Amino acid sequence: EIVLTQSPGTLSLSPGERATLSCRASQSVSSSYLAWYQQKPGQAPRLLIYAASSRATGIPDRFSGSGSGTDFTLTISRLEPEDFAVYYCQQYGSSMYTFGQGTKLEIK
Amino acid sequence: QVQLQESGPGLVKPSETLSLTCTVSGGSISSYYWSWIRQPPGKGLEWIGYIYYSGSTNYIPSLKSRVTISVDTSKNQFSLKLSSVTAADTAVYYCARGERYFYYMDVWGKGTTVTVSS
């Protein structure tokens, strides 16, 4: 089973700043099967990025994804107030999904 | 626009079986993977398993002995059964649609809270 480790656990930033979130896999992951989600309190997760770097429908271009192999990054170029939430990476491999433990992005 | 809605009891007694149904509206259940994911209070997301519309399934190994996911294409529904529940199974349970080429989950239900307690 592939384990995804996200860092940092909590990221404190101000609106307008740039956020960089990391997702590291315990073994190589196909870029095609790496996704990122945003979850706000009391809501279901929302797909942001799939195939490591493709934005989902309706996702603003301030969100971008990159990476390959075992290291993947979600970048939010200029934080808006509505971007403060928990972010999860997810991979699919060996016929199963795994999620990272999440990064909480909070207002500084 | 495809929407998913979870339904089922919000309270289940220990050792009993948790049963939930996800109804798919606004689209067909065909050609996608359909997953159940849970989130214990204050914790992260845990994928439980999925069913392909044709009926093939895969489950997380840690729950495989207790989980059954089934599909009813005539009703556009799929279901989760989790047996021998304990307090550790208390969580918000989500159903989600999985895309079959890149395997991302692009449509989610709002989630339903299930509490295991006597």
PDB file of C-alpha atoms in Angstrom:
ATOM      1  CA  GLU A   1       0.000   0.000   0.000  1.00  0.00           C
ATOM      2  CA  ILE A   2       1.324   3.419  -0.981  1.00  0.00           C
ATOM      3  CA  VAL A   3       1.416   5.906   1.887  1.00  0.00           C
ATOM      4  CA  LEU A   4       1.062   9.611   1.112  1.00  0.00           C
ATOM      5  CA  THR A   5       2.614  12.051   3.560  1.00  0.00           C
ATOM      6  CA  GLN A   6       1.577  15.689   3.345  1.00  0.00           C
ATOM      7  CA  SER A   7       3.537  18.599   4.711  1.00  0.00           C
ATOM      8  CA  PRO A   8       3.267  20.836   6.495  1.00  0.00           C
ATOM      9  CA  GLY A   9       0.433  19.683   8.718  1.00  0.00           C
ATOM     10  CA  THR A  10      -0.689  23.272   9.152  1.00  0.00           C
ATOM     11  CA  LEU A  11       0.263  26.271   7.027  1.00  0.00           C
ATOM     12  CA  SER A  12      -0.443  29.775   8.320  1.00  0.00           C
ATOM     13  CA  LEU A  13      -0.489  32.458   5.624  1.00  0.00           C
ATOM     14  CA  SER A  14      -2.204  35.724   4.787  1.00  0.00           C
ATOM     15  CA  PRO A  15      -4.521  36.471   1.880  1.00  0.00           C
ATOM     16  CA  GLY A  16      -2.498  37.441  -1.162  1.00  0.00           C
ATOM     17  CA  GLU A  17       0.429  35.212  -0.235  1.00  0.00           C
ATOM     18  CA  ARG A  18       1.592  32.115  -2.105  1.00  0.00           C
ATOM     19  CA  ALA A  19       0.921  28.678  -0.646  1.00  0.00           C
ATOM     20  CA  THR A  20       2.994  25.604  -1.409  1.00  0.00           C
ATOM     21  CA  LEU A  21       1.703  22.244  -0.175  1.00  0.00           C
ATOM     22  CA  SER A  22       3.692  19.031  -0.467  1.00  0.00           C
ATOM     23  CA  CYS A  23       2.630  15.421  -0.939  1.00  0.00           C
ATOM     24  CA  ARG A  24       5.277  12.725  -0.774  1.00  0.00           C
ATOM     25  CA  ALA A  25       4.605   9.083  -1.662  1.00  0.00           C
ATOM     26  CA  SER A  26       6.261   6.055  -0.072  1.00  0.00           C
ATOM     27  CA  GLN A  27       6.890   4.688  -3.576  1.00  0.00           C
ATOM     28  CA  SER A  28       6.577   6.004  -7.081  1.00  0.00           C
ATOM     29  CA  VAL A  29       3.077   7.061  -8.143  1.00  0.00           C
ATOM     30  CA  SER A  30       1.830   7.437 -11.684  1.00  0.00           C
ATOM     31  CA  SER A  31       1.298  11.124 -12.335  1.00  0.00           C
ATOM     32  CA  SER A  32      -1.889  10.201 -14.141  1.00  0.00           C
ATOM     33  CA  TYR A  33      -3.365   8.995 -10.872  1.00  0.00           C
ATOM     34  CA  LEU A  34      -2.477  11.821  -8.473  1.00  0.00           C
ATOM     35  CA  ALA A  35      -5.231  14.244  -7.457  1.00  0.00           C
ATOM     36  CA  TRP A  36      -5.763  17.090  -4.998  1.00  0.00           C
ATOM     37  CA  TYR A  37      -8.937  17.994  -3.123  1.00  0.00           C
ATOM     38  CA  GLN A  38     -10.077  20.924  -1.004  1.00  0.00           C
ATOM     39  CA  GLN A  39     -12.379  20.405   1.961  1.00  0.00           C
ATOM     40  CA  LYS A  40     -14.106  23.113   3.959  1.00  0.00           C
ATOM     41  CA  PRO A  41     -15.744  22.465   7.336  1.00  0.00           C
ATOM     42  CA  GLY A  42     -19.014  20.582   7.037  1.00  0.00           C
ATOM     43  CA  GLN A  43     -18.587  20.048   3.304  1.00  0.00           C
ATOM     44  CA  ALA A  44     -17.593  17.198   1.057  1.00  0.00           C
ATOM     45  CA  PRO A  45     -14.181  17.306  -0.594  1.00  0.00           C
ATOM     46  CA  ARG A  46     -13.976  19.158  -3.905  1.00  0.00           C
ATOM     47  CA  LEU A  47     -11.709  18.039  -6.725  1.00  0.00           C
ATOM     48  CA  LEU A  48      -9.097  20.654  -7.612  1.00  0.00           C
ATOM     49  CA  ILE A  49      -6.382  18.927  -9.622  1.00  0.00           C
ATOM     50  CA  TYR A  50      -6.173  15.559 -11.380  1.00  0.00           C
ATOM     51  CA  ALA A  51      -3.360  13.832 -13.253  1.00  0.00           C
ATOM     52  CA  ALA A  52      -0.970  15.812 -11.036  1.00  0.00           C
ATOM     53  CA  SER A  53      -1.320  19.068 -12.973  1.00  0.00           C
ATOM     54  CA  SER A  54      -4.716  19.307 -14.713  1.00  0.00           C
ATOM     55  CA  ARG A  55      -7.243  21.658 -13.176  1.00  0.00           C
ATOM     56  CA  ALA A  56     -10.746  20.313 -12.694  1.00  0.00           C
ATOM     57  CA  THR A  57     -13.681  22.087 -14.267  1.00  0.00           C
ATOM     58  CA  GLY A  58     -14.328  25.495 -12.755  1.00  0.00           C
ATOM     59  CA  ILE A  59     -11.156  25.626 -10.664  1.00  0.00           C
ATOM     60  CA  PRO A  60      -9.451  29.053 -10.768  1.00  0.00           C
ATOM     61  CA  ASP A  61      -6.035  29.242 -12.400  1.00  0.00           C
ATOM     62  CA  ARG A  62      -4.406  30.372  -9.151  1.00  0.00           C
ATOM     63  CA  PHE A  63      -4.422  26.646  -8.294  1.00  0.00           C
ATOM     64  CA  SER A  64      -1.708  24.592  -9.942  1.00  0.00           C
ATOM     65  CA  GLY A  65      -0.218  21.167  -9.455  1.00  0.00           C
ATOM     66  CA  SER A  66       3.154  19.727 -10.313  1.00  0.00           C
ATOM     67  CA  GLY A  67       5.462  16.846  -9.591  1.00  0.00           C
ATOM     68  CA  SER A  68       6.230  13.283 -10.526  1.00  0.00           C
ATOM     69  CA  GLY A  69       7.451  10.047  -9.038  1.00  0.00           C
ATOM     70  CA  THR A  70       7.225  10.444  -5.281  1.00  0.00           C
ATOM     71  CA  ASP A  71       7.034  14.231  -4.895  1.00  0.00           C
ATOM     72  CA  PHE A  72       4.022  16.329  -5.786  1.00  0.00           C
ATOM     73  CA  THR A  73       3.112  19.937  -5.036  1.00  0.00           C
ATOM     74  CA  LEU A  74      -0.061  21.975  -4.953  1.00  0.00           C
ATOM     75  CA  THR A  75       0.533  25.702  -5.341  1.00  0.00           C
ATOM     76  CA  ILE A  76      -1.965  28.488  -4.748  1.00  0.00           C
ATOM     77  CA  SER A  77      -0.446  31.564  -6.323  1.00  0.00           C
ATOM     78  CA  ARG A  78      -2.355  34.290  -4.486  1.00  0.00           C
ATOM     79  CA  LEU A  79      -4.506  33.222  -1.576  1.00  0.00           C
ATOM     80  CA  GLU A  80      -8.104  34.364  -1.526  1.00  0.00           C
ATOM     81  CA  PRO A  81     -10.141  34.288   1.709  1.00  0.00           C
ATOM     82  CA  GLU A  82     -12.142  31.312   0.430  1.00  0.00           C
ATOM     83  CA  ASP A  83      -8.975  29.218  -0.063  1.00  0.00           C
ATOM     84  CA  PHE A  84      -8.453  28.624   3.655  1.00  0.00           C
ATOM     85  CA  ALA A  85      -9.404  24.989   4.084  1.00  0.00           C
ATOM     86  CA  VAL A  86      -7.921  21.509   4.374  1.00  0.00           C
ATOM     87  CA  TYR A  87      -6.217  20.028   1.311  1.00  0.00           C
ATOM     88  CA  TYR A  88      -5.754  16.346   0.581  1.00  0.00           C
ATOM     89  CA  CYS A  89      -3.704  14.559  -2.015  1.00  0.00           C
ATOM     90  CA  GLN A  90      -4.926  11.197  -3.303  1.00  0.00           C
ATOM     91  CA  GLN A  91      -3.393   8.496  -5.449  1.00  0.00           C
ATOM     92  CA  TYR A  92      -4.739   5.448  -7.215  1.00  0.00           C
ATOM     93  CA  GLY A  93      -2.605   2.343  -7.559  1.00  0.00           C
ATOM     94  CA  SER A  94      -2.860  -1.445  -7.166  1.00  0.00           C
ATOM     95  CA  SER A  95      -6.634  -1.137  -7.525  1.00  0.00           C
ATOM     96  CA  MET A  96      -7.056   1.066  -4.491  1.00  0.00           C
ATOM     97  CA  TYR A  97      -7.096   4.708  -3.490  1.00  0.00           C
ATOM     98  CA  THR A  98      -5.135   6.286  -0.680  1.00  0.00           C
ATOM     99  CA  PHE A  99      -5.307   9.808   0.726  1.00  0.00           C
ATOM    100  CA  GLY A 100      -2.717  11.883   2.467  1.00  0.00           C
ATOM    101  CA  GLN A 101      -3.490  12.999   6.006  1.00  0.00           C
ATOM    102  CA  GLY A 102      -4.215  16.546   4.896  1.00  0.00           C
ATOM    103  CA  THR A 103      -2.717  20.024   5.193  1.00  0.00           C
ATOM    104  CA  LYS A 104      -4.729  22.669   6.980  1.00  0.00           C
ATOM    105  CA  LEU A 105      -4.301  26.074   5.410  1.00  0.00           C
ATOM    106  CA  GLU A 106      -5.223  28.703   7.994  1.00  0.00           C
ATOM    107  CA  ILE A 107      -5.331  32.469   8.049  1.00  0.00           C
ATOM    108  CA  LYS A 108      -2.344  34.051   9.749  1.00  0.00           C
TER     109      LYS A 108
ATOM    110  CA  GLN B   1     -25.501  17.719 -13.606  1.00  0.00           C
ATOM    111  CA  VAL B   2     -24.825  14.521 -11.710  1.00  0.00           C
ATOM    112  CA  GLN B   3     -25.670  14.531  -8.016  1.00  0.00           C
ATOM    113  CA  LEU B   4     -25.140  11.901  -5.347  1.00  0.00           C
ATOM    114  CA  GLN B   5     -27.205  11.451  -2.194  1.00  0.00           C
ATOM    115  CA  GLU B   6     -26.369   9.145   0.680  1.00  0.00           C
ATOM    116  CA  SER B   7     -29.151   7.655   2.773  1.00  0.00           C
ATOM    117  CA  GLY B   8     -29.394   5.255   5.686  1.00  0.00           C
ATOM    118  CA  PRO B   9     -29.607   5.067   9.472  1.00  0.00           C
ATOM    119  CA  GLY B  10     -27.633   7.631  11.417  1.00  0.00           C
ATOM    120  CA  LEU B  11     -27.286   5.378  14.441  1.00  0.00           C
ATOM    121  CA  VAL B  12     -26.106   1.762  14.451  1.00  0.00           C
ATOM    122  CA  LYS B  13     -25.548  -0.481  17.447  1.00  0.00           C
ATOM    123  CA  PRO B  14     -22.176  -2.120  18.060  1.00  0.00           C
ATOM    124  CA  SER B  15     -21.767  -5.520  16.370  1.00  0.00           C
ATOM    125  CA  GLU B  16     -24.572  -4.764  13.914  1.00  0.00           C
ATOM    126  CA  THR B  17     -24.330  -4.012  10.204  1.00  0.00           C
ATOM    127  CA  LEU B  18     -24.127  -0.489   8.830  1.00  0.00           C
ATOM    128  CA  SER B  19     -26.090  -0.123   5.583  1.00  0.00           C
ATOM    129  CA  LEU B  20     -26.008   2.937   3.345  1.00  0.00           C
ATOM    130  CA  THR B  21     -27.275   3.662  -0.147  1.00  0.00           C
ATOM    131  CA  CYS B  22     -26.080   6.251  -2.623  1.00  0.00           C
ATOM    132  CA  THR B  23     -28.577   7.426  -5.239  1.00  0.00           C
ATOM    133  CA  VAL B  24     -27.181   8.825  -8.484  1.00  0.00           C
ATOM    134  CA  SER B  25     -29.329  11.467 -10.178  1.00  0.00           C
ATOM    135  CA  GLY B  26     -28.856  13.522 -13.316  1.00  0.00           C
ATOM    136  CA  GLY B  27     -26.743  10.890 -15.035  1.00  0.00           C
ATOM    137  CA  SER B  28     -26.153   7.208 -15.562  1.00  0.00           C
ATOM    138  CA  ILE B  29     -24.312   4.901 -13.217  1.00  0.00           C
ATOM    139  CA  SER B  30     -22.651   3.280 -16.224  1.00  0.00           C
ATOM    140  CA  SER B  31     -18.971   3.695 -17.145  1.00  0.00           C
ATOM    141  CA  TYR B  32     -17.732   4.945 -13.782  1.00  0.00           C
ATOM    142  CA  TYR B  33     -16.284   3.646 -10.546  1.00  0.00           C
ATOM    143  CA  TRP B  34     -18.444   4.313  -7.477  1.00  0.00           C
ATOM    144  CA  SER B  35     -16.689   4.671  -4.151  1.00  0.00           C
ATOM    145  CA  TRP B  36     -17.426   4.926  -0.478  1.00  0.00           C
ATOM    146  CA  ILE B  37     -15.128   7.101   1.622  1.00  0.00           C
ATOM    147  CA  ARG B  38     -15.386   7.851   5.321  1.00  0.00           C
ATOM    148  CA  GLN B  39     -14.070  10.524   7.648  1.00  0.00           C
ATOM    149  CA  PRO B  40     -14.000   9.956  11.412  1.00  0.00           C
ATOM    150  CA  PRO B  41     -14.673  13.060  13.502  1.00  0.00           C
ATOM    151  CA  GLY B  42     -11.764  15.490  13.239  1.00  0.00           C
ATOM    152  CA  LYS B  43      -9.719  13.136  11.059  1.00  0.00           C
ATOM    153  CA  GLY B  44      -8.805  12.630   7.430  1.00  0.00           C
ATOM    154  CA  LEU B  45     -10.365  10.765   4.544  1.00  0.00           C
ATOM    155  CA  GLU B  46     -10.300   6.980   4.286  1.00  0.00           C
ATOM    156  CA  TRP B  47     -11.313   5.224   1.089  1.00  0.00           C
ATOM    157  CA  ILE B  48     -13.389   2.126   1.849  1.00  0.00           C
ATOM    158  CA  GLY B  49     -13.911   0.575  -1.569  1.00  0.00           C
ATOM    159  CA  TYR B  50     -15.444   0.913  -4.983  1.00  0.00           C
ATOM    160  CA  ILE B  51     -17.669  -0.893  -7.400  1.00  0.00           C
ATOM    161  CA  TYR B  52     -17.524  -0.588 -11.153  1.00  0.00           C
ATOM    162  CA  TYR B  53     -20.919  -0.309 -12.828  1.00  0.00           C
ATOM    163  CA  SER B  54     -20.412  -3.832 -14.173  1.00  0.00           C
ATOM    164  CA  GLY B  55     -20.232  -5.144 -10.609  1.00  0.00           C
ATOM    165  CA  SER B  56     -16.506  -5.700 -10.017  1.00  0.00           C
ATOM    166  CA  THR B  57     -15.307  -4.469  -6.635  1.00  0.00           C
ATOM    167  CA  ASN B  58     -12.170  -3.545  -4.728  1.00  0.00           C
ATOM    168  CA  TYR B  59     -11.878  -2.830  -1.022  1.00  0.00           C
ATOM    169  CA  ILE B  60      -9.282  -1.449   1.327  1.00  0.00           C
ATOM    170  CA  PRO B  61      -7.492  -4.500   2.821  1.00  0.00           C
ATOM    171  CA  SER B  62      -8.085  -3.425   6.431  1.00  0.00           C
ATOM    172  CA  LEU B  63     -11.874  -3.548   5.963  1.00  0.00           C
ATOM    173  CA  LYS B  64     -12.165  -6.220   3.289  1.00  0.00           C
ATOM    174  CA  SER B  65     -13.504  -8.897   5.636  1.00  0.00           C
ATOM    175  CA  ARG B  66     -16.398  -6.676   6.766  1.00  0.00           C
ATOM    176  CA  VAL B  67     -17.331  -4.699   3.637  1.00  0.00           C
ATOM    177  CA  THR B  68     -19.686  -5.389   0.768  1.00  0.00           C
ATOM    178  CA  ILE B  69     -20.453  -2.847  -1.951  1.00  0.00           C
ATOM    179  CA  SER B  70     -23.183  -3.625  -4.458  1.00  0.00           C
ATOM    180  CA  VAL B  71     -24.832  -1.830  -7.363  1.00  0.00           C
ATOM    181  CA  ASP B  72     -28.381  -1.690  -8.680  1.00  0.00           C
ATOM    182  CA  THR B  73     -28.168  -0.205 -12.155  1.00  0.00           C
ATOM    183  CA  SER B  74     -31.951  -0.292 -12.602  1.00  0.00           C
ATOM    184  CA  LYS B  75     -32.332   2.113  -9.680  1.00  0.00           C
ATOM    185  CA  ASN B  76     -29.107   4.064 -10.347  1.00  0.00           C
ATOM    186  CA  GLN B  77     -27.982   3.223  -6.823  1.00  0.00           C
ATOM    187  CA  PHE B  78     -25.051   1.589  -5.116  1.00  0.00           C
ATOM    188  CA  SER B  79     -24.822   0.456  -1.533  1.00  0.00           C
ATOM    189  CA  LEU B  80     -22.412  -0.148   1.323  1.00  0.00           C
ATOM    190  CA  LYS B  81     -22.683  -2.772   4.020  1.00  0.00           C
ATOM    191  CA  LEU B  82     -20.172  -2.821   6.855  1.00  0.00           C
ATOM    192  CA  SER B  83     -20.616  -5.634   9.348  1.00  0.00           C
ATOM    193  CA  SER B  84     -19.646  -6.025  13.004  1.00  0.00           C
ATOM    194  CA  VAL B  85     -19.318  -2.298  13.559  1.00  0.00           C
ATOM    195  CA  THR B  86     -17.622  -0.733  16.561  1.00  0.00           C
ATOM    196  CA  ALA B  87     -17.266   2.830  17.792  1.00  0.00           C
ATOM    197  CA  ALA B  88     -14.229   3.145  15.491  1.00  0.00           C
ATOM    198  CA  ASP B  89     -16.611   3.027  12.523  1.00  0.00           C
ATOM    199  CA  THR B  90     -18.293   6.255  13.619  1.00  0.00           C
ATOM    200  CA  ALA B  91     -17.724   8.698  10.781  1.00  0.00           C
ATOM    201  CA  VAL B  92     -19.177  10.806   8.028  1.00  0.00           C
ATOM    202  CA  TYR B  93     -19.658   8.476   5.073  1.00  0.00           C
ATOM    203  CA  TYR B  94     -19.402   9.873   1.562  1.00  0.00           C
ATOM    204  CA  CYS B  95     -20.186   8.321  -1.776  1.00  0.00           C
ATOM    205  CA  ALA B  96     -18.285   9.544  -4.822  1.00  0.00           C
ATOM    206  CA  ARG B  97     -17.949   8.991  -8.565  1.00  0.00           C
ATOM    207  CA  GLY B  98     -14.594   7.840  -9.858  1.00  0.00           C
ATOM    208  CA  GLU B  99     -13.464   8.650 -13.370  1.00  0.00           C
ATOM    209  CA  ARG B 100     -12.267   5.523 -15.135  1.00  0.00           C
ATOM    210  CA  TYR B 101      -9.132   6.780 -16.918  1.00  0.00           C
ATOM    211  CA  PHE B 102      -7.478   8.990 -14.311  1.00  0.00           C
ATOM    212  CA  TYR B 103      -9.351   7.608 -11.293  1.00  0.00           C
ATOM    213  CA  TYR B 104     -10.026  10.966  -9.678  1.00  0.00           C
ATOM    214  CA  MET B 105     -13.278  11.404  -7.776  1.00  0.00           C
ATOM    215  CA  ASP B 106     -15.105  14.333  -9.302  1.00  0.00           C
ATOM    216  CA  VAL B 107     -18.618  14.132  -7.865  1.00  0.00           C
ATOM    217  CA  TRP B 108     -19.291  13.629  -4.172  1.00  0.00           C
ATOM    218  CA  GLY B 109     -22.379  13.303  -2.060  1.00  0.00           C
ATOM    219  CA  LYS B 110     -22.824  15.696   0.856  1.00  0.00           C
ATOM    220  CA  GLY B 111     -22.056  12.907   3.313  1.00  0.00           C
ATOM    221  CA  THR B 112     -24.061  11.246   6.041  1.00  0.00           C
ATOM    222  CA  THR B 113     -23.051  10.903   9.668  1.00  0.00           C
ATOM    223  CA  VAL B 114     -23.169   7.420  11.134  1.00  0.00           C
ATOM    224  CA  THR B 115     -22.706   6.962  14.855  1.00  0.00           C
ATOM    225  CA  VAL B 116     -22.060   3.538  16.357  1.00  0.00           C
ATOM    226  CA  SER B 117     -23.456   3.457  19.854  1.00  0.00           C
ATOM    227  CA  SER B 118     -25.719   1.365  22.006  1.00  0.00           C
TER     228      SER B 118
END
